[in-house]
Coordinates of C-alpha atoms in Angstrom, one line a residue:
Chain Z
M1 CA -4.9 40.8 -32.1
V2 CA -6.9 40.3 -28.7
H3 CA -4.1 41.1 -26.5
S4 CA -2.7 44.1 -28.4
G5 CA -3.5 47.5 -27.0
L6 CA -5.7 48.9 -29.8
A7 CA -5.5 52.5 -28.0
S8 CA -1.7 52.5 -28.3
V9 CA -1.7 52.4 -32.1
R10 CA -2.0 55.6 -33.7
Y11 CA -3.0 56.5 -37.1
H12 CA -0.2 58.6 -37.9
R13 CA 3.5 58.6 -36.8
G14 CA 5.0 61.7 -35.1
M15 CA 6.3 64.6 -36.9
A16 CA 9.8 63.8 -36.1
N17 CA 12.2 63.7 -39.0
L18 CA 12.0 60.5 -41.3
T19 CA 14.9 58.4 -41.0
R20 CA 16.4 56.3 -44.0
A21 CA 15.0 53.1 -42.0
D22 CA 11.5 54.9 -42.1
V23 CA 11.6 55.4 -45.6
E24 CA 12.7 51.8 -46.1
H25 CA 9.8 50.6 -44.0
V26 CA 7.4 52.7 -45.9
A27 CA 8.8 51.3 -49.0
F28 CA 8.4 47.7 -47.8
L29 CA 4.7 48.4 -46.7
A30 CA 3.8 49.7 -50.2
R31 CA 6.0 46.8 -51.6
L32 CA 8.1 49.5 -53.7
G33 CA 11.4 48.1 -54.8
L34 CA 13.6 51.2 -54.5
T35 CA 17.3 51.8 -55.4
E36 CA 19.6 53.7 -53.1
A37 CA 19.3 56.8 -55.1
E38 CA 15.5 56.8 -55.3
M39 CA 15.6 56.0 -51.5
A40 CA 18.0 59.2 -50.8
R41 CA 15.8 61.5 -53.1
L42 CA 12.6 60.1 -51.3
E43 CA 13.8 60.8 -48.0
G44 CA 14.7 64.3 -48.7
Q45 CA 11.0 64.7 -50.5
L46 CA 9.1 63.0 -47.5
N47 CA 10.8 65.2 -45.1
H48 CA 10.1 68.2 -47.1
I49 CA 6.3 67.2 -47.2
L50 CA 6.3 66.5 -43.3
E51 CA 7.8 70.1 -42.9
Q52 CA 4.8 71.6 -44.6
Y53 CA 2.5 69.7 -42.2
A54 CA 4.9 71.0 -39.1
I55 CA 4.0 74.6 -40.3
L56 CA 0.2 73.6 -40.5
Q57 CA 0.6 72.2 -37.0
T58 CA 1.5 75.8 -35.5
L59 CA -2.0 77.0 -36.5
D60 CA -4.5 77.1 -33.8
T61 CA -7.1 74.8 -34.3
E62 CA -8.5 74.4 -31.0
H63 CA -11.9 75.3 -31.9
I64 CA -12.0 72.9 -35.2
P65 CA -13.1 69.2 -34.6
P66 CA -11.0 66.7 -36.2
T67 CA -12.1 66.2 -39.6
A68 CA -11.7 63.0 -41.7
Q69 CA -14.3 64.0 -44.4
T70 CA -14.6 67.2 -46.3
I71 CA -18.2 66.5 -47.9
E72 CA -20.7 67.3 -45.4
L73 CA -22.8 64.0 -45.6
A74 CA -23.8 61.5 -43.0
N75 CA -25.9 58.3 -43.0
I76 CA -25.8 57.5 -46.6
L77 CA -27.2 54.0 -46.7
R78 CA -28.4 51.3 -49.0
E79 CA -31.5 49.2 -48.5
D80 CA -30.6 45.7 -48.5
V81 CA -31.6 44.7 -52.0
V82 CA -29.7 42.2 -54.4
Q83 CA -28.8 43.7 -57.6
P84 CA -27.5 41.4 -60.5
S85 CA -23.8 40.5 -60.5
I86 CA -21.8 40.5 -63.6
S87 CA -20.8 37.2 -65.6
V88 CA -18.1 35.1 -64.6
D89 CA -16.4 35.8 -68.1
E90 CA -16.5 39.5 -67.3
A91 CA -15.3 39.1 -63.8
L92 CA -12.4 37.6 -65.2
S93 CA -11.6 39.5 -68.2
N94 CA -8.8 41.4 -66.6
A95 CA -7.5 38.2 -64.8
P96 CA -3.9 37.7 -65.5
E97 CA -4.6 33.9 -65.7
R98 CA -7.8 32.1 -65.1
S99 CA -8.3 28.4 -64.2
A100 CA -10.7 26.0 -65.8
S101 CA -12.9 26.2 -62.8
G102 CA -13.4 29.9 -63.2
H103 CA -10.8 31.0 -60.5
F104 CA -8.4 33.8 -60.8
V105 CA -4.8 32.6 -60.9
V106 CA -1.8 34.1 -59.0
P107 CA 1.5 33.2 -58.0
A108 CA 1.5 30.9 -55.1
I109 CA 1.0 32.9 -52.0
L110 CA 1.4 31.3 -48.7
G111 CA 2.0 32.5 -45.3
G112 CA 0.7 36.1 -45.6
E113 CA -1.5 37.5 -43.1
G114 CA -5.0 36.6 -44.7
G115 CA -7.2 39.4 -43.8
A116 CA -10.5 39.1 -41.8
Chain F
M1 CA -17.1 17.2 -21.4
T2 CA -13.7 15.6 -20.9
T3 CA -11.4 15.0 -23.5
A4 CA -7.9 13.7 -23.6
P5 CA -6.4 17.2 -24.3
A6 CA -8.7 18.9 -21.7
E7 CA -7.7 16.3 -19.3
A8 CA -4.1 16.9 -19.7
A9 CA -4.7 20.7 -19.3
K10 CA -6.1 20.3 -16.3
G11 CA -2.6 19.3 -15.0
A12 CA -1.0 22.3 -16.8
L13 CA -3.6 24.4 -14.8
A14 CA -2.6 23.4 -11.6
R15 CA 0.7 25.1 -12.1
Y16 CA -0.2 27.9 -14.8
E17 CA -3.1 30.0 -15.3
A18 CA -4.2 30.3 -18.9
V19 CA -5.1 33.9 -20.4
I20 CA -7.5 33.4 -23.2
G21 CA -9.0 36.2 -25.6
I22 CA -11.5 35.1 -28.2
E23 CA -12.2 36.8 -31.6
I24 CA -15.2 35.7 -33.5
H25 CA -16.2 36.6 -37.0
C26 CA -19.7 36.3 -38.1
Q27 CA -21.3 36.3 -41.4
L28 CA -24.4 38.7 -41.2
K29 CA -27.7 37.5 -42.6
T30 CA -28.2 40.1 -45.2
A31 CA -29.7 39.3 -48.8
S32 CA -27.0 41.6 -50.2
K33 CA -23.4 42.1 -49.6
M34 CA -21.8 44.9 -47.4
F35 CA -20.8 47.5 -50.0
C36 CA -22.7 46.3 -53.2
G37 CA -25.7 44.7 -54.4
C38 CA -24.3 41.3 -55.1
S39 CA -26.2 38.4 -53.6
T40 CA -24.8 36.7 -50.5
D41 CA -26.2 33.4 -51.4
I42 CA -22.8 32.0 -52.4
D43 CA -23.0 28.5 -51.1
G44 CA -22.3 26.2 -53.8
A45 CA -22.1 28.8 -56.3
A46 CA -19.6 28.7 -59.3
P47 CA -16.4 30.6 -58.7
N48 CA -16.6 34.2 -59.2
S49 CA -20.3 34.0 -60.4
H50 CA -21.3 36.6 -57.4
T51 CA -19.2 39.6 -57.9
C52 CA -19.3 43.0 -59.4
P53 CA -16.7 46.0 -59.9
V54 CA -17.1 46.9 -56.1
C55 CA -16.4 43.8 -54.6
L56 CA -13.8 42.8 -57.1
G57 CA -12.0 46.2 -56.0
L58 CA -11.9 47.6 -59.3
P59 CA -10.4 51.3 -59.7
G60 CA -13.0 53.9 -59.4
T61 CA -15.8 52.1 -57.9
L62 CA -17.4 53.4 -54.6
P63 CA -18.9 51.4 -51.8
T64 CA -22.6 52.1 -50.3
I65 CA -23.3 50.8 -46.9
N66 CA -25.8 48.2 -46.6
K67 CA -28.3 49.4 -43.9
S68 CA -29.2 45.8 -42.7
A69 CA -25.9 44.8 -41.8
V70 CA -25.4 48.0 -39.8
E71 CA -28.5 47.3 -38.0
W72 CA -27.6 43.8 -37.2
V73 CA -24.2 45.0 -35.3
I74 CA -26.1 47.5 -33.5
A75 CA -28.9 44.8 -32.3
A76 CA -25.8 42.4 -31.4
G77 CA -24.3 45.3 -29.3
F78 CA -27.6 45.5 -27.6
A79 CA -27.6 41.8 -26.9
I80 CA -24.2 41.9 -25.4
E81 CA -25.1 44.8 -23.4
A82 CA -22.8 47.0 -25.3
Q83 CA -22.6 50.7 -26.0
T84 CA -23.4 52.2 -29.5
P85 CA -21.3 55.2 -30.2
P86 CA -23.3 58.5 -31.3
A87 CA -21.3 58.5 -34.4
T88 CA -19.2 55.7 -36.1
R89 CA -17.2 55.5 -39.4
W90 CA -15.3 53.2 -41.5
D91 CA -11.6 52.7 -41.7
R92 CA -9.0 51.1 -44.3
K93 CA -7.0 48.4 -43.0
N94 CA -4.3 48.3 -45.6
Y95 CA -2.4 45.1 -46.4
F96 CA -1.4 43.1 -49.7
Y97 CA -2.8 39.9 -50.0
P98 CA -4.6 38.4 -53.2
D99 CA -7.8 37.8 -51.4
I100 CA -8.4 41.5 -50.7
P101 CA -8.1 43.0 -54.4
K102 CA -8.2 46.9 -53.3
G103 CA -5.2 46.4 -51.1
Y104 CA -7.2 47.3 -48.1
Q105 CA -10.2 46.0 -46.3
I106 CA -12.8 48.3 -45.0
S107 CA -13.3 47.9 -41.5
Q108 CA -14.1 50.0 -38.4
Y109 CA -10.9 50.8 -36.0
Q110 CA -11.4 53.7 -33.9
L111 CA -15.3 54.0 -33.5
P112 CA -16.5 50.4 -33.6
L113 CA -20.6 50.1 -33.7
A114 CA -20.5 48.3 -30.4
A115 CA -17.9 48.6 -27.5
N116 CA -17.6 47.3 -23.8
G117 CA -20.1 44.7 -23.9
R118 CA -20.3 41.3 -21.9
L119 CA -21.6 37.9 -21.9
T120 CA -22.5 35.7 -18.9
F121 CA -22.8 31.9 -19.4
D122 CA -23.0 28.7 -17.6
T123 CA -19.9 26.6 -17.1
S124 CA -19.4 23.1 -15.2
A125 CA -17.8 25.4 -12.5
G126 CA -20.7 28.2 -12.5
P127 CA -21.6 31.1 -14.3
V128 CA -18.7 33.1 -16.0
T129 CA -19.1 36.6 -17.4
V130 CA -16.4 37.7 -19.9
R131 CA -16.0 41.3 -21.1
I132 CA -16.3 42.1 -24.7
R133 CA -14.1 44.9 -26.1
R134 CA -15.8 45.6 -29.1
A135 CA -17.8 44.5 -32.0
H136 CA -17.5 46.0 -35.5
L137 CA -18.6 45.6 -39.0
E138 CA -16.3 44.8 -42.0
E139 CA -16.1 43.2 -45.2
D140 CA -15.1 39.6 -45.8
T141 CA -12.3 38.6 -48.2
G142 CA -12.0 36.4 -51.1
R143 CA -11.4 32.5 -50.8
L144 CA -7.8 31.4 -51.7
I145 CA -7.2 27.9 -52.9
H146 CA -3.5 26.9 -52.9
Q147 CA -2.5 24.1 -55.5
E148 CA -0.3 22.9 -58.1
M149 CA -1.1 24.0 -61.7
A150 CA 0.9 22.8 -64.5
G151 CA 3.8 21.8 -62.4
R152 CA 4.1 24.9 -60.4
R153 CA 2.3 26.2 -57.2
A154 CA -0.3 28.6 -57.6
S155 CA -3.0 30.5 -55.6
L156 CA -6.7 30.2 -56.9
I157 CA -9.2 33.0 -55.9
D158 CA -12.7 32.9 -55.8
F159 CA -14.2 36.5 -55.0
N160 CA -17.7 35.2 -54.2
R161 CA -17.2 35.8 -50.5
S162 CA -15.4 39.2 -51.0
G163 CA -17.7 41.8 -49.5
M164 CA -20.0 39.7 -47.5
P165 CA -20.8 41.7 -44.4
L166 CA -18.8 40.2 -41.4
M167 CA -19.1 41.2 -37.6
E168 CA -16.0 40.8 -35.6
I169 CA -16.3 40.6 -31.9
V170 CA -13.5 40.5 -29.6
T171 CA -13.0 39.7 -25.9
E172 CA -11.0 41.1 -23.3
P173 CA -8.6 38.5 -22.1
D174 CA -10.7 37.3 -19.6
I175 CA -11.1 33.6 -20.4
R176 CA -9.2 31.0 -18.3
T177 CA -10.2 27.8 -19.3
A178 CA -10.6 25.8 -22.9
E179 CA -14.2 24.9 -21.6
Q180 CA -14.9 28.7 -20.8
A181 CA -13.7 29.5 -24.3
R182 CA -16.2 26.8 -26.1
R183 CA -19.1 27.9 -23.6
Y184 CA -18.5 31.6 -24.6
A185 CA -18.5 30.7 -28.4
E186 CA -21.6 28.6 -27.8
E187 CA -23.5 31.2 -26.0
L188 CA -22.5 33.8 -28.4
R189 CA -23.7 31.8 -31.3
L190 CA -27.0 31.0 -29.6
L191 CA -27.3 34.8 -29.2
M192 CA -26.6 35.5 -32.8
R193 CA -29.1 33.0 -33.9
T194 CA -31.7 34.3 -31.5
I195 CA -31.5 37.9 -32.7
G196 CA -31.4 36.6 -36.2
A197 CA -27.9 38.3 -37.1
S198 CA -26.2 35.1 -38.3
D199 CA -26.9 31.5 -38.8
A200 CA -23.4 31.0 -37.3
E201 CA -22.6 27.6 -38.7
M202 CA -19.0 26.9 -38.0
E203 CA -18.8 24.0 -40.5
N204 CA -19.3 26.3 -43.3
G205 CA -17.4 29.4 -42.3
Q206 CA -20.5 31.6 -41.2
M207 CA -18.9 31.8 -37.6
R208 CA -14.9 31.8 -37.2
V209 CA -13.5 31.5 -33.8
E210 CA -9.8 32.3 -33.2
A211 CA -8.0 32.2 -29.9
N212 CA -5.2 34.1 -28.2
V213 CA -3.8 31.8 -25.7
S214 CA -0.9 32.4 -23.4
I215 CA -0.1 31.0 -19.8
R216 CA 1.8 32.5 -16.7
P217 CA 2.5 31.0 -13.3
I218 CA -0.6 31.1 -10.8
G219 CA -0.4 34.4 -9.1
R220 CA 1.8 36.4 -11.6
E221 CA 0.1 39.6 -13.1
A222 CA 2.3 39.7 -16.3
F223 CA 0.9 38.2 -19.4
G224 CA 3.1 35.2 -21.2
T225 CA 3.8 35.2 -24.8
R226 CA 0.6 34.6 -26.8
V227 CA 0.1 32.3 -29.7
E228 CA -2.9 32.8 -31.9
V229 CA -4.9 29.6 -32.6
K230 CA -7.1 29.2 -35.7
N231 CA -8.8 26.5 -38.0
M232 CA -11.2 25.4 -35.3
N233 CA -14.2 24.1 -37.1
S234 CA -16.4 23.1 -34.3
M235 CA -17.2 23.8 -30.5
K236 CA -15.3 20.7 -29.7
A237 CA -12.4 21.7 -31.6
V238 CA -12.2 25.1 -29.8
E239 CA -12.2 23.4 -26.4
R240 CA -9.6 20.8 -27.5
A241 CA -7.4 23.0 -29.4
I242 CA -7.2 25.4 -26.5
G243 CA -6.6 22.7 -24.1
F244 CA -3.8 21.2 -26.3
E245 CA -2.3 24.6 -26.5
I246 CA -2.2 25.5 -22.8
E247 CA -0.5 21.8 -22.2
R248 CA 2.1 22.5 -25.0
Q249 CA 2.9 25.7 -23.7
A250 CA 3.2 24.5 -20.3
E251 CA 5.6 21.7 -21.5
L252 CA 7.6 24.1 -23.3
I253 CA 8.2 26.4 -20.2
D254 CA 8.7 23.5 -17.9
G255 CA 11.4 22.0 -20.4
G256 CA 13.2 25.4 -20.0
D257 CA 12.1 26.7 -23.4
K258 CA 10.3 29.8 -24.5
V259 CA 6.8 30.1 -26.0
R260 CA 7.2 31.5 -29.6
M261 CA 4.8 34.2 -30.8
E262 CA 3.3 32.6 -33.7
T263 CA 0.0 31.7 -35.3
R264 CA -1.0 28.0 -35.0
G265 CA -3.6 25.7 -36.8
W266 CA -5.6 23.1 -35.3
D267 CA -5.4 19.7 -36.9
E268 CA -8.4 17.7 -36.3
P269 CA -7.0 14.4 -37.3
S270 CA -4.0 14.5 -35.2
Q271 CA -5.7 16.3 -32.3
S272 CA -2.9 18.7 -32.2
T273 CA -1.8 22.3 -33.1
Y274 CA 0.6 23.1 -35.8
H275 CA 3.0 26.0 -36.7
M276 CA 1.3 28.0 -39.5
R277 CA 3.4 31.1 -39.4
P278 CA 5.7 33.3 -37.2
K279 CA 4.3 36.6 -35.6
E280 CA 7.3 38.5 -34.8
E281 CA 5.8 41.8 -34.8
E282 CA 2.2 43.5 -35.0
N283 CA 1.3 43.8 -38.3
D284 CA 1.4 47.6 -39.6
Y285 CA -2.0 47.9 -41.0
R286 CA -1.7 51.8 -41.3
Y287 CA -5.5 52.4 -40.4
F288 CA -6.9 55.6 -41.8
P289 CA -10.5 56.9 -42.2
E290 CA -12.1 55.6 -45.2
P291 CA -12.8 58.6 -47.6
D292 CA -15.3 56.8 -49.5
L293 CA -17.7 56.5 -46.9
P294 CA -19.5 59.3 -45.0
P295 CA -19.7 58.9 -41.2
L296 CA -22.8 57.4 -39.6
M297 CA -24.7 59.0 -36.8
T298 CA -26.9 56.5 -34.8
T299 CA -29.8 58.6 -33.7
P300 CA -31.7 57.6 -30.5
E301 CA -34.9 57.1 -32.6
W302 CA -33.3 54.6 -35.0
L303 CA -31.7 52.7 -31.9
A304 CA -35.0 52.6 -30.2
E305 CA -36.5 51.2 -33.5
I306 CA -33.8 48.5 -33.8
A307 CA -34.2 47.6 -29.8
T308 CA -38.0 46.8 -30.7
R309 CA -36.8 44.2 -33.0
I310 CA -34.8 42.2 -30.6
P311 CA -36.7 39.0 -29.3
E312 CA -36.4 37.7 -25.8
L313 CA -32.8 37.0 -25.1
P314 CA -31.6 33.5 -24.2
S315 CA -30.6 34.4 -20.6
V316 CA -34.0 36.2 -20.0
R317 CA -35.7 33.3 -21.5
R318 CA -34.0 30.8 -19.1
A319 CA -34.9 32.9 -16.3
R320 CA -38.5 32.9 -17.3
Y321 CA -38.8 29.2 -17.8
T322 CA -37.2 28.5 -14.4
G323 CA -38.9 31.2 -12.5
E324 CA -42.4 31.4 -14.0
F325 CA -42.9 27.6 -15.3
G326 CA -40.8 26.0 -12.5
L327 CA -38.7 24.0 -15.1
S328 CA -35.3 22.7 -14.0
S329 CA -32.5 24.9 -15.0
Y330 CA -31.3 21.7 -17.2
D331 CA -34.6 21.5 -19.1
A332 CA -34.7 25.4 -19.5
N333 CA -31.2 25.1 -21.2
V334 CA -32.2 22.1 -23.3
L335 CA -35.2 24.3 -24.7
V336 CA -33.4 27.7 -25.1
N337 CA -30.3 26.1 -26.8
D338 CA -32.3 24.6 -29.7
A339 CA -34.2 27.2 -31.9
S340 CA -36.7 24.5 -33.1
A341 CA -37.5 23.3 -29.4
T342 CA -38.0 26.9 -28.3
A343 CA -40.4 27.8 -31.3
L344 CA -42.2 24.3 -30.4
F345 CA -42.5 24.8 -26.9
E346 CA -43.6 28.6 -27.0
G347 CA -46.0 27.7 -29.8
A348 CA -47.7 24.8 -27.9
L349 CA -47.8 27.0 -24.8
A350 CA -49.8 29.7 -26.7
V351 CA -52.4 27.2 -27.7
G352 CA -52.0 24.7 -25.1
A353 CA -54.6 26.0 -22.7
G354 CA -55.1 23.7 -19.6
V355 CA -51.9 21.7 -20.4
S356 CA -49.1 22.7 -18.1
P357 CA -45.9 24.1 -19.2
K358 CA -43.9 21.5 -17.4
L359 CA -45.9 18.7 -19.3
L360 CA -45.4 20.6 -22.5
A361 CA -41.5 21.1 -21.8
N362 CA -41.1 17.4 -21.1
W363 CA -42.7 16.5 -24.7
V364 CA -40.3 18.7 -26.4
T365 CA -37.0 18.2 -24.4
G366 CA -37.9 14.5 -24.5
E367 CA -39.7 13.0 -27.4
Y368 CA -39.4 15.9 -29.8
L369 CA -35.7 16.4 -29.5
R370 CA -35.2 12.7 -29.5
L371 CA -36.7 12.5 -33.0
A372 CA -35.2 15.7 -34.2
K373 CA -31.7 14.6 -33.4
G374 CA -31.9 11.0 -34.7
D375 CA -33.6 12.3 -37.8
A376 CA -32.4 11.9 -41.3
G377 CA -35.6 13.3 -43.3
G378 CA -36.1 16.5 -41.3
G379 CA -39.7 16.1 -39.9
S380 CA -41.5 18.6 -37.8
V381 CA -43.9 18.7 -35.1
D382 CA -46.9 21.5 -35.1
P383 CA -47.2 23.1 -32.0
V384 CA -51.0 23.1 -32.0
E385 CA -50.7 19.2 -32.7
L386 CA -48.4 19.0 -29.9
A387 CA -50.8 20.7 -27.5
A388 CA -53.4 18.3 -28.6
L389 CA -51.4 15.4 -27.8
A390 CA -50.4 16.7 -24.5
R391 CA -54.0 17.2 -23.4
L392 CA -55.1 13.8 -24.7
V393 CA -52.4 12.1 -22.4
A394 CA -53.3 14.5 -19.5
D395 CA -56.8 13.4 -19.8
G396 CA -56.1 9.8 -20.0
A397 CA -57.4 9.2 -23.5
I398 CA -54.4 7.9 -24.5
S399 CA -51.5 6.2 -23.1
G400 CA -48.2 7.6 -22.6
T401 CA -46.7 4.8 -24.8
N402 CA -48.9 5.2 -27.5
A403 CA -48.7 9.1 -27.4
K404 CA -44.9 8.7 -28.5
E405 CA -45.7 6.4 -31.4
V406 CA -48.5 9.3 -32.5
L407 CA -45.7 11.9 -32.0
A408 CA -43.3 10.0 -34.0
E409 CA -45.8 9.3 -36.9
H410 CA -47.1 13.0 -36.9
Y411 CA -43.2 14.0 -37.2
A412 CA -42.9 11.9 -39.9
S413 CA -46.0 12.5 -41.6
A414 CA -47.3 15.8 -40.5
A415 CA -50.8 14.0 -40.1
P416 CA -53.0 15.6 -37.4
V417 CA -52.7 13.6 -34.1
A418 CA -56.5 13.0 -33.9
S419 CA -56.7 11.2 -36.9
I420 CA -53.5 9.1 -36.2
V421 CA -55.1 8.3 -32.8
E422 CA -58.0 7.3 -34.4
A423 CA -56.5 5.4 -37.4
R424 CA -54.2 3.4 -34.8
G425 CA -57.2 2.7 -32.7
F426 CA -55.1 4.4 -29.7
R427 CA -57.9 5.8 -27.7
Q428 CA -57.9 4.2 -24.2
I429 CA -60.8 2.5 -22.7
S430 CA -61.4 4.5 -19.6
D431 CA -64.9 3.4 -19.1
S432 CA -65.2 1.6 -16.2
G433 CA -68.2 -0.9 -17.7
A434 CA -66.0 -1.9 -20.7
L435 CA -62.8 -2.3 -18.3
G436 CA -64.8 -4.4 -15.8
K437 CA -65.5 -7.2 -18.3
A438 CA -61.9 -7.5 -19.5
I439 CA -60.8 -7.5 -15.6
N440 CA -63.1 -10.2 -14.9
D441 CA -61.9 -12.2 -17.8
A442 CA -58.3 -11.7 -16.8
L443 CA -59.0 -12.8 -13.2
A444 CA -60.9 -15.9 -14.1
A445 CA -58.4 -17.0 -16.8
N446 CA -55.5 -16.7 -14.4
P447 CA -56.0 -18.3 -11.3
A448 CA -52.6 -18.8 -10.6
A449 CA -51.6 -15.4 -10.7
V450 CA -54.5 -14.2 -8.6
A451 CA -53.3 -17.0 -5.9
D452 CA -49.7 -15.5 -6.1
Y453 CA -51.0 -11.9 -5.3
R454 CA -52.9 -13.3 -2.4
A455 CA -50.0 -15.1 -1.3
G456 CA -48.1 -11.8 -1.1
K457 CA -46.5 -11.6 -4.4
A458 CA -47.5 -8.1 -5.1
A459 CA -45.8 -8.1 -8.6
A460 CA -48.3 -10.6 -10.0
V461 CA -50.6 -7.7 -10.6
G462 CA -48.3 -6.5 -13.4
F463 CA -49.0 -9.7 -15.2
L464 CA -52.7 -9.2 -14.7
V465 CA -52.6 -5.6 -16.0
G466 CA -50.5 -7.1 -19.0
Q467 CA -53.4 -9.7 -19.8
V468 CA -56.0 -6.9 -19.7
M469 CA -53.9 -4.5 -22.0
K470 CA -53.6 -7.6 -24.3
A471 CA -57.2 -8.3 -24.6
T472 CA -58.0 -4.7 -25.2
R473 CA -55.2 -4.4 -27.7
G474 CA -53.4 -1.7 -25.7
Q475 CA -56.3 0.6 -25.4
A476 CA -57.1 0.0 -21.8
N477 CA -56.2 2.9 -19.5
A478 CA -53.3 0.9 -17.7
A479 CA -53.5 3.2 -14.5
M480 CA -57.2 2.5 -14.2
V481 CA -56.7 -1.1 -14.8
Q482 CA -54.2 -1.6 -12.0
T483 CA -56.2 0.3 -9.6
A484 CA -59.4 -1.6 -10.3
L485 CA -57.5 -5.0 -10.4
R486 CA -56.0 -4.1 -6.8
E487 CA -59.3 -3.3 -5.6
R488 CA -60.9 -6.7 -6.9
L489 CA -57.9 -8.8 -5.6
E490 CA -58.2 -7.1 -2.3
A491 CA -62.0 -7.0 -1.7
A492 CA -62.4 -10.7 -2.6
E493 CA -59.9 -11.7 0.1

């Protein structure tokens, strides 16, 4: 994403009313297959939640710094020391399917974004 | 370096200007993973043998930050002249893909550990400076293999790589040529190796280079449509892939077509890029602050302590070698670009009192690197021994030709230089009495050569030198022999 304007991307969307398209988009991002009825119900519920936030937004927070953490901790670091891993069998014990080589096996994924 | 695609790209560059941004991921050199204690020594390990509930992303687990990984990124930030924020934190980058079992990658979004840096490097057209937007810390993903299994297509996952500490370094779109892109990546790799943050071997994925490439008519401000290029597994591939991509885009536009926003991969066998997937819109990663990790304050004391661990950087070292020692910038580059050469040169300098840095540099850039590059068995040269050898040559105690043989033998066997010289009988005869006899014999035995020299064939002295060297089994000081022969031949006239 070298050219993308990082600054232009915000953590949250604005407080405007959620449209049906917004709900469909969020459902897609969460990979939820929703029925028409569920979509309609959630549109109402999500907008209700946003309305509560809109009320919170009327409060004067000028002297309160933005908070992403409620626990007053900082700089919790671990020394770079190796600890034992678990066994391959243990690691694979929840796998839907495993290969003879000791891999997790999942349905073919091609194309996706592929992280880092 | 001229390659076919790079050559072709020059044609495109006459009409268009390329705009290139580079993203580099480097695996950091820590013993344990980013957020858990699993070992990072995963090369060749059995699949899923280096995992735990944290790096498998099991519910209910909590990450803890590896202090070394943080310090490497801060150190890298210093090396690229970036700013370290007083407070930093981690964010979740949300997406669904089987290589990331939690459904999100812990990364840094708003407050990277390093921001607004730059890197200057040499190119065939002179030095270039590229602005670096940010360097941040994140966790690596698992490794996927796509293959047929019992007649259906399946994806196989190995989570050994999951949670390895990764540093992502992103440039501004300041790069204009394929060569600049390669040189930037090479200089960054050297920097990472110099500070010790990463081994940065591209071949095994410790360093991954991705480029965003677009072109625009020369003189236009607006960017063209960009294409992301991946799968470049060597520095050569970086230059060729980008050169190819510039030319491909130019041909599309010249032919009236449009460049599509897409991700393309470099295919080494065909020396071309191929379509991997479309990129119609920016991904919606829904970044938000990682609630499981507290923020990190970078105190001035901590930063100062990290700064003391940073060794001399390549640019400073090059300047010292050319300025203080009078080395050519070519030699300084050769020394600085190879870690073993730098170590040998610095080590020999430290013990080699009385031997000029230039002389030592010649040995390292010449014979040593020739041995190291042609080597299959992985020998080495002890700096103390190299200094001793250079001194023997400088003192005229052994010939330059023999000294090369001594170095080769030392490189292979690690035997001390002194005992090799002794065993091979390489010590030169610089004693004029002993040489005198050999010279007399040669003159007496070769009247024809003597006559030739006196008749004006100055080259005949070379033949006579050769005869003396042969008689002394190569141990005579050739320079002394030649001088003495000339004196004798001219005096007797």
